[in-house]
Coordinates of C-alpha atoms and ligand atoms in Angstrom, one line a residue:
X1 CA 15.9 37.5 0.6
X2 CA 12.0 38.4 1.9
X3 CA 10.0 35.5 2.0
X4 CA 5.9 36.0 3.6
X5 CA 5.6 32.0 3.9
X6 CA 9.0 30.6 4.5
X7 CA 12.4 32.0 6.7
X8 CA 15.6 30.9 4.7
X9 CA 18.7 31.2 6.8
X10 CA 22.5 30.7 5.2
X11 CA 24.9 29.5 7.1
X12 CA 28.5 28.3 7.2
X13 CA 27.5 25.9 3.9
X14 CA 23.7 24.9 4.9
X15 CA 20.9 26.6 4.6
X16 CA 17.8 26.3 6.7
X17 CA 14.2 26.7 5.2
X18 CA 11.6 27.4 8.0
X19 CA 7.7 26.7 7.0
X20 CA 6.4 30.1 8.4
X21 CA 2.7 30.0 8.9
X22 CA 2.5 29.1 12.5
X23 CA -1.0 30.0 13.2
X24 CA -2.1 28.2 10.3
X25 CA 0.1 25.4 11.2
X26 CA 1.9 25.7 8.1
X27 CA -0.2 24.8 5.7
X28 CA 0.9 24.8 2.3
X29 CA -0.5 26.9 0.6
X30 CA -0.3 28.4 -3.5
X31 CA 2.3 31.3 -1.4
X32 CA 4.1 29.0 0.2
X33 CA 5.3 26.8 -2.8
X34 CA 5.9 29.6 -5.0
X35 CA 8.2 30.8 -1.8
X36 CA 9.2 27.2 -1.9
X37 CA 10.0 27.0 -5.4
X38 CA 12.0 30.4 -5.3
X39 CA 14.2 29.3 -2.6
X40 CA 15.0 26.4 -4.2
X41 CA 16.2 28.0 -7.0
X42 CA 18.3 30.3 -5.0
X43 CA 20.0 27.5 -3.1
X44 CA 20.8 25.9 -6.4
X45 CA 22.6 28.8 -7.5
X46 CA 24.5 29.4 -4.5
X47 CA 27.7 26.7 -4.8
X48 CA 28.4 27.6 -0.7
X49 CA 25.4 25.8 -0.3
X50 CA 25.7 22.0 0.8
X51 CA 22.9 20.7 2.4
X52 CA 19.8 21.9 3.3
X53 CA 17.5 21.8 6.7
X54 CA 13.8 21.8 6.5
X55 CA 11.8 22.6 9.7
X56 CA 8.7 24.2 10.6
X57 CA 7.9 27.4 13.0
X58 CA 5.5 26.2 16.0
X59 CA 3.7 23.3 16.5
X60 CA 3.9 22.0 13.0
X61 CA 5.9 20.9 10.5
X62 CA 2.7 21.3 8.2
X63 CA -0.4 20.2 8.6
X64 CA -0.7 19.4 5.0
X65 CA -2.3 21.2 2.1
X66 CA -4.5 24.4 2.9
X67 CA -8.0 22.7 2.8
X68 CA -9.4 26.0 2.5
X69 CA -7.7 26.9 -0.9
X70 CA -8.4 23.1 -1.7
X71 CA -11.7 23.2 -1.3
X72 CA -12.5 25.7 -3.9
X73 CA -10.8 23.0 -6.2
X74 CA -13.0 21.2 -9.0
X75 CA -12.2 18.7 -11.5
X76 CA -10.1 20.8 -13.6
X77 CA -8.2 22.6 -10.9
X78 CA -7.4 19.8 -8.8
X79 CA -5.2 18.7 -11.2
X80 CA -3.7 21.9 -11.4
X81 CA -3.3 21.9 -7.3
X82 CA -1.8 18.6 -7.4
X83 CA 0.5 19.0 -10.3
X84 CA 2.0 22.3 -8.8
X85 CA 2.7 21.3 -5.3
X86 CA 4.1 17.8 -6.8
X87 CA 6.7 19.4 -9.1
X88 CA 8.1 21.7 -6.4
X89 CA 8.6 18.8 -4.2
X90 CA 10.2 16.7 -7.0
X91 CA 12.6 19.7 -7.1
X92 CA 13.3 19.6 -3.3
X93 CA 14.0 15.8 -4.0
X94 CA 16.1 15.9 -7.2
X95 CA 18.5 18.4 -5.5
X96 CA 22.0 17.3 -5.6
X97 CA 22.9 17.9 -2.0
X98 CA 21.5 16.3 0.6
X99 CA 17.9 17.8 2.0
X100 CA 17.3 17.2 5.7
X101 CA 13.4 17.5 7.5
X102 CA 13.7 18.1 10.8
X103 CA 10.2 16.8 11.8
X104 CA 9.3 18.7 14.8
X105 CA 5.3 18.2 15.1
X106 CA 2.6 17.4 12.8
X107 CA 3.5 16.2 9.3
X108 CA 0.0 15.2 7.8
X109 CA -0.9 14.7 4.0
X110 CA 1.3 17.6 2.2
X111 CA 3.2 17.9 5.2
X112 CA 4.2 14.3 5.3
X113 CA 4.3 14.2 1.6
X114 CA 6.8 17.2 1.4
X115 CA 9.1 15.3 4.6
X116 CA 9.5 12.2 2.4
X117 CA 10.5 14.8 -0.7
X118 CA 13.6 15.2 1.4
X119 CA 16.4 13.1 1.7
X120 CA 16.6 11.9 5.3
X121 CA 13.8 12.6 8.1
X122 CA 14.6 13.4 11.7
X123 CA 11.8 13.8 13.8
X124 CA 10.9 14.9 17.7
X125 CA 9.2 12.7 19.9
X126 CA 6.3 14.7 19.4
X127 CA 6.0 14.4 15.7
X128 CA 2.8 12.8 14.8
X129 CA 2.5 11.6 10.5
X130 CA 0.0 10.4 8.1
X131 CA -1.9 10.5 5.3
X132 CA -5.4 11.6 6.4
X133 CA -6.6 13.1 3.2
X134 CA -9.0 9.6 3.1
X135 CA -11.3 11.5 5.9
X136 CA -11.4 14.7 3.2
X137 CA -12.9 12.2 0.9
X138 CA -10.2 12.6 -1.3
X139 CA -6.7 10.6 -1.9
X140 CA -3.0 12.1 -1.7
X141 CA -2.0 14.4 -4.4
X142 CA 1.8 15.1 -3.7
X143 CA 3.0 11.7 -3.7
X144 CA 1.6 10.4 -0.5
X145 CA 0.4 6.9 -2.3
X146 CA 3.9 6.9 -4.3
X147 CA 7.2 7.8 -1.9
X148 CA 5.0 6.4 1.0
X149 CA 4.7 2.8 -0.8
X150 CA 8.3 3.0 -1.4
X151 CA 9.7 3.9 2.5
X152 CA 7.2 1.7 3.8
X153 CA 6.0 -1.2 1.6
X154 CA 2.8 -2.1 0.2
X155 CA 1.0 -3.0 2.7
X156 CA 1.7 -0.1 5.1
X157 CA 1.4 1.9 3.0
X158 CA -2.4 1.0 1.9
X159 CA -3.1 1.3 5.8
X160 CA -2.2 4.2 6.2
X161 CA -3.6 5.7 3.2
X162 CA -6.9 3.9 3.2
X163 CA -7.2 4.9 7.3
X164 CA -6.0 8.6 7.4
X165 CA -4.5 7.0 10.9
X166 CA -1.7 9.1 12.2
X167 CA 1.0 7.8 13.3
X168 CA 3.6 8.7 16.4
X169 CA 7.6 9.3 15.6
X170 CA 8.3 5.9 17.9
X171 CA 6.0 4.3 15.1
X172 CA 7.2 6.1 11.9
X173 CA 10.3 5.1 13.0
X174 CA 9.5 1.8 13.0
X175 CA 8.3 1.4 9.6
X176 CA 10.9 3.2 8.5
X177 CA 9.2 6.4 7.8
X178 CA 11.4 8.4 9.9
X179 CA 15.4 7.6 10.4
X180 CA 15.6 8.9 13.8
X181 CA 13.7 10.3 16.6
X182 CA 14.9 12.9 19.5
X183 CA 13.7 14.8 22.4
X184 CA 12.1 18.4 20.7
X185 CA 14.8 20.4 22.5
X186 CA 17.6 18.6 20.4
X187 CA 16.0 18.0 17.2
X188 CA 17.6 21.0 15.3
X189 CA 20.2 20.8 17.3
X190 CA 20.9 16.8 16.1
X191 CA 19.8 17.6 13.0
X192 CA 22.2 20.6 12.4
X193 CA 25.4 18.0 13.6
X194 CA 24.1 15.6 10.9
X195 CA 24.5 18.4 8.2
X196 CA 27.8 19.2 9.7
X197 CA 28.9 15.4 9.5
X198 CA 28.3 15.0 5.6
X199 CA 28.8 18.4 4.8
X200 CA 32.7 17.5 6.0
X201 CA 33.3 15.3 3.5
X202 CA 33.8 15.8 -0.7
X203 CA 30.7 17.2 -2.1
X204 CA 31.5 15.6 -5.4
X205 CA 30.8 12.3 -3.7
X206 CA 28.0 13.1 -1.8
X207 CA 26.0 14.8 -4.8
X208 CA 27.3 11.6 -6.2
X209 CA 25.5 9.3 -3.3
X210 CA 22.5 11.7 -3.4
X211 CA 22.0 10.9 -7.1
X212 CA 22.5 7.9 -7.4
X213 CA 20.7 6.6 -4.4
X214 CA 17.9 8.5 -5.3
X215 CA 17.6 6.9 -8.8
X216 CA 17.7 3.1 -6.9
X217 CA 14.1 4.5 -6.7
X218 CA 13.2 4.9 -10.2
X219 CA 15.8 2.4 -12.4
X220 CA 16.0 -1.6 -12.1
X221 CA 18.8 -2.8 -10.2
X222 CA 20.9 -3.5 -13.4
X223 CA 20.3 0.3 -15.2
X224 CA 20.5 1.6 -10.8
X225 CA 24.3 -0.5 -11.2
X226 CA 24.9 0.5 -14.6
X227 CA 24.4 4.0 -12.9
X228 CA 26.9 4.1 -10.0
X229 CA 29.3 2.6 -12.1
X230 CA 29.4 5.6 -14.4
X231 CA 29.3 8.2 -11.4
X232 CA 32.1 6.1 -9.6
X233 CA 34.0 6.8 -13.0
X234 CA 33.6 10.3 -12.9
X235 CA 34.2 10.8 -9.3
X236 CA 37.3 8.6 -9.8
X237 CA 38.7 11.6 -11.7
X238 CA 38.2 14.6 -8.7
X239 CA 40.7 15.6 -6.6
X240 CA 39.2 15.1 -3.7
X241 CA 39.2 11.2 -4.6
X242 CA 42.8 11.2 -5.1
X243 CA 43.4 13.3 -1.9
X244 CA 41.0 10.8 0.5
X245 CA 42.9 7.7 -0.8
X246 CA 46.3 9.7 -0.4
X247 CA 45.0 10.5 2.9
X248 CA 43.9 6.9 4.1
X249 CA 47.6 5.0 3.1
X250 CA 49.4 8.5 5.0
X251 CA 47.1 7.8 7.7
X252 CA 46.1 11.7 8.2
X253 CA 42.6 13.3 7.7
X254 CA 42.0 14.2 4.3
X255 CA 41.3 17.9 3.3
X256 CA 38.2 17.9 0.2
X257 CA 38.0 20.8 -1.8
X258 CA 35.1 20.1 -3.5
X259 CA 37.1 19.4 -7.4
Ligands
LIG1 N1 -5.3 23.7 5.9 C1 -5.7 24.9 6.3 N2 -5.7 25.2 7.6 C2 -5.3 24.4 8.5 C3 -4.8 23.1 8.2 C4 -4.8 22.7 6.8 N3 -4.4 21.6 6.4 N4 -4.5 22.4 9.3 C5 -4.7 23.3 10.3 N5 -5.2 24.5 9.8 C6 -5.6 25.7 10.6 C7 -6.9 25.5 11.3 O1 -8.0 25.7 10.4 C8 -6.8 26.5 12.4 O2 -7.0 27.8 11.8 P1 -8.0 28.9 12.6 O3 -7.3 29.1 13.9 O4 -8.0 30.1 11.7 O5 -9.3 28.2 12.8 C9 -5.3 26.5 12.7 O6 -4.6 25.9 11.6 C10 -4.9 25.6 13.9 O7 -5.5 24.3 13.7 P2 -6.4 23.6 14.7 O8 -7.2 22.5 14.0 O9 -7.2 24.5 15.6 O10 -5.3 22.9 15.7 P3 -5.4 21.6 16.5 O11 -4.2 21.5 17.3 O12 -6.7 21.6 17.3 O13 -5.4 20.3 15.5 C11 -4.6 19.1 13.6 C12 -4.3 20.0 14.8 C13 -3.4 18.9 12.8 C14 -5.1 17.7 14.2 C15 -5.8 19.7 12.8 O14 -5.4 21.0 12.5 C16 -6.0 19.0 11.5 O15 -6.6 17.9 11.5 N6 -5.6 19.6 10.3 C17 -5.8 19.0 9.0 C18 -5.0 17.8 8.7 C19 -5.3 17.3 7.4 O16 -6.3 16.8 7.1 N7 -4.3 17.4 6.5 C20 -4.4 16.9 5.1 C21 -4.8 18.1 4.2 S1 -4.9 17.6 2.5

């Protein structure tokens, strides 16, 4: 499949999403989320598909929005901007496999808003994050003042958005922006063996994990327990739930098929 903003790889069941507008340092552009969007839909279809890797080409991981197209924005089409970008980046995040970023240099307003769209964010030592839309005279639009708030707290978060200050991977790991931080030259690389690691287990329970951490997010505790308990149900009745058991009391490695 041809993509002009994006390179989307398969392999053995990953795929790997590339943010290909290097010179611009991967802005995001109207292109690149239709790209964006498209792919999604293709990994959805694709059942060999269990996990997916999100990196950029160069320098980047993306510098954010394309100010030029967003300065040609007025009331009316802001909103239109905002909502379009938003919704593709909701997809990313309501995927039922696991969506890694793979950090590897600036992830600034869009940039940092479509990182925390995915699942789990590794990042190079080089990585540098933020919110600076503040200094465009304008605020977040792809939830930079929402998922933000909720990786980092309240207070962080309204520093970092009211500042625009960019922070380093050593930092964003701190605050728990980032889960982990390597040397550029292994980030794929580290990234790529975390894929391997979940994508070796059942897929029924990690779609299962995906979901339902992901609505800890949105439902109270007793609706987010109410939750699991009813996925725990239905993944009590897989396969690969009665081989992992089976396989833990005949002390052997279990074999998941994915039913
Ligand atoms: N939108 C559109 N183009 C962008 C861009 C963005 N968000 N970020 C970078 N670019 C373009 C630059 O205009 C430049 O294009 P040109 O070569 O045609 O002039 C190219 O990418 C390289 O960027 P440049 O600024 O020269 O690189 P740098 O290494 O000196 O600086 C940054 C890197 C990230 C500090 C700087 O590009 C920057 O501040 N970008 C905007 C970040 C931002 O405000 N994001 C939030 C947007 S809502």
């Amino acid at each position: 499949m041809e993509f002009t903003t994006i390179k989307y790889e398969k392999k053995a069941g990953y795929a790997i999403i590339t943010l290909n507008r290097p010179d611009k340092l991967n802005a995001l552009n109207k292109q690149l989320f239709t790209d964006l969007n498209e792919v999604i839909t293709t990994i959805e279809l694709d059942k060999d598909i269990r996990a997916v890797l999100l990196t950029g080409e160069g320098k980047a991981f993306a510098a954010g929005a394309d100010i030029k197209e967003l300065n040609a924005c007025d009331g009316r089409s802001g909103k239109h901007f905002s909502e379009f970008g938003s919704k593709v980046m909701a997809r990313l995040e309501s995927m039922s496999i696991p969506v890694i970023a793979a950090v590897n240099g600036f992830a600034l307003g869009g940039g940092c808003e479509l990182a925390m769209s995915c699942h789990i964010r590794y990042a190079s030592v080089n990585a540098k994050l933020g919110q600076p839309e503040i200094n465009l005279g304008i605020l977040p639009g792809y939830g930079g003042t929402q998922r933000l708030t909720r990786l980092v707290g309240v207070a962080k978060s309204m520093e970092l958005n009211l500042t625009g200050d960019i922070v380093s991977a050593d930092e964003a790991k701190r605050i728990g922006l980032v889960n982990e931080v390597f040397d550029e030259t292994e980030l794929i690389e580290k990234s790529i063996a975390l894929i391997e690691k979940i994508i070796s287990k059942s897929p029924i329970a990690v779609s299962a994990i995906v979901d339902t951490v992901r609505a800890s997010t949105i439902l109270s505790l007793k609706e987010g327990l109410e939750y699991e308990s009813k996925l725990f149900g239905e993944v009590c009745g897989s396969q690969d739930f009665k081989e992992g058991t089976l396989a833990f009391l005949e002390k052997r490695k279990a074999n998941f098929i994915g039913k």
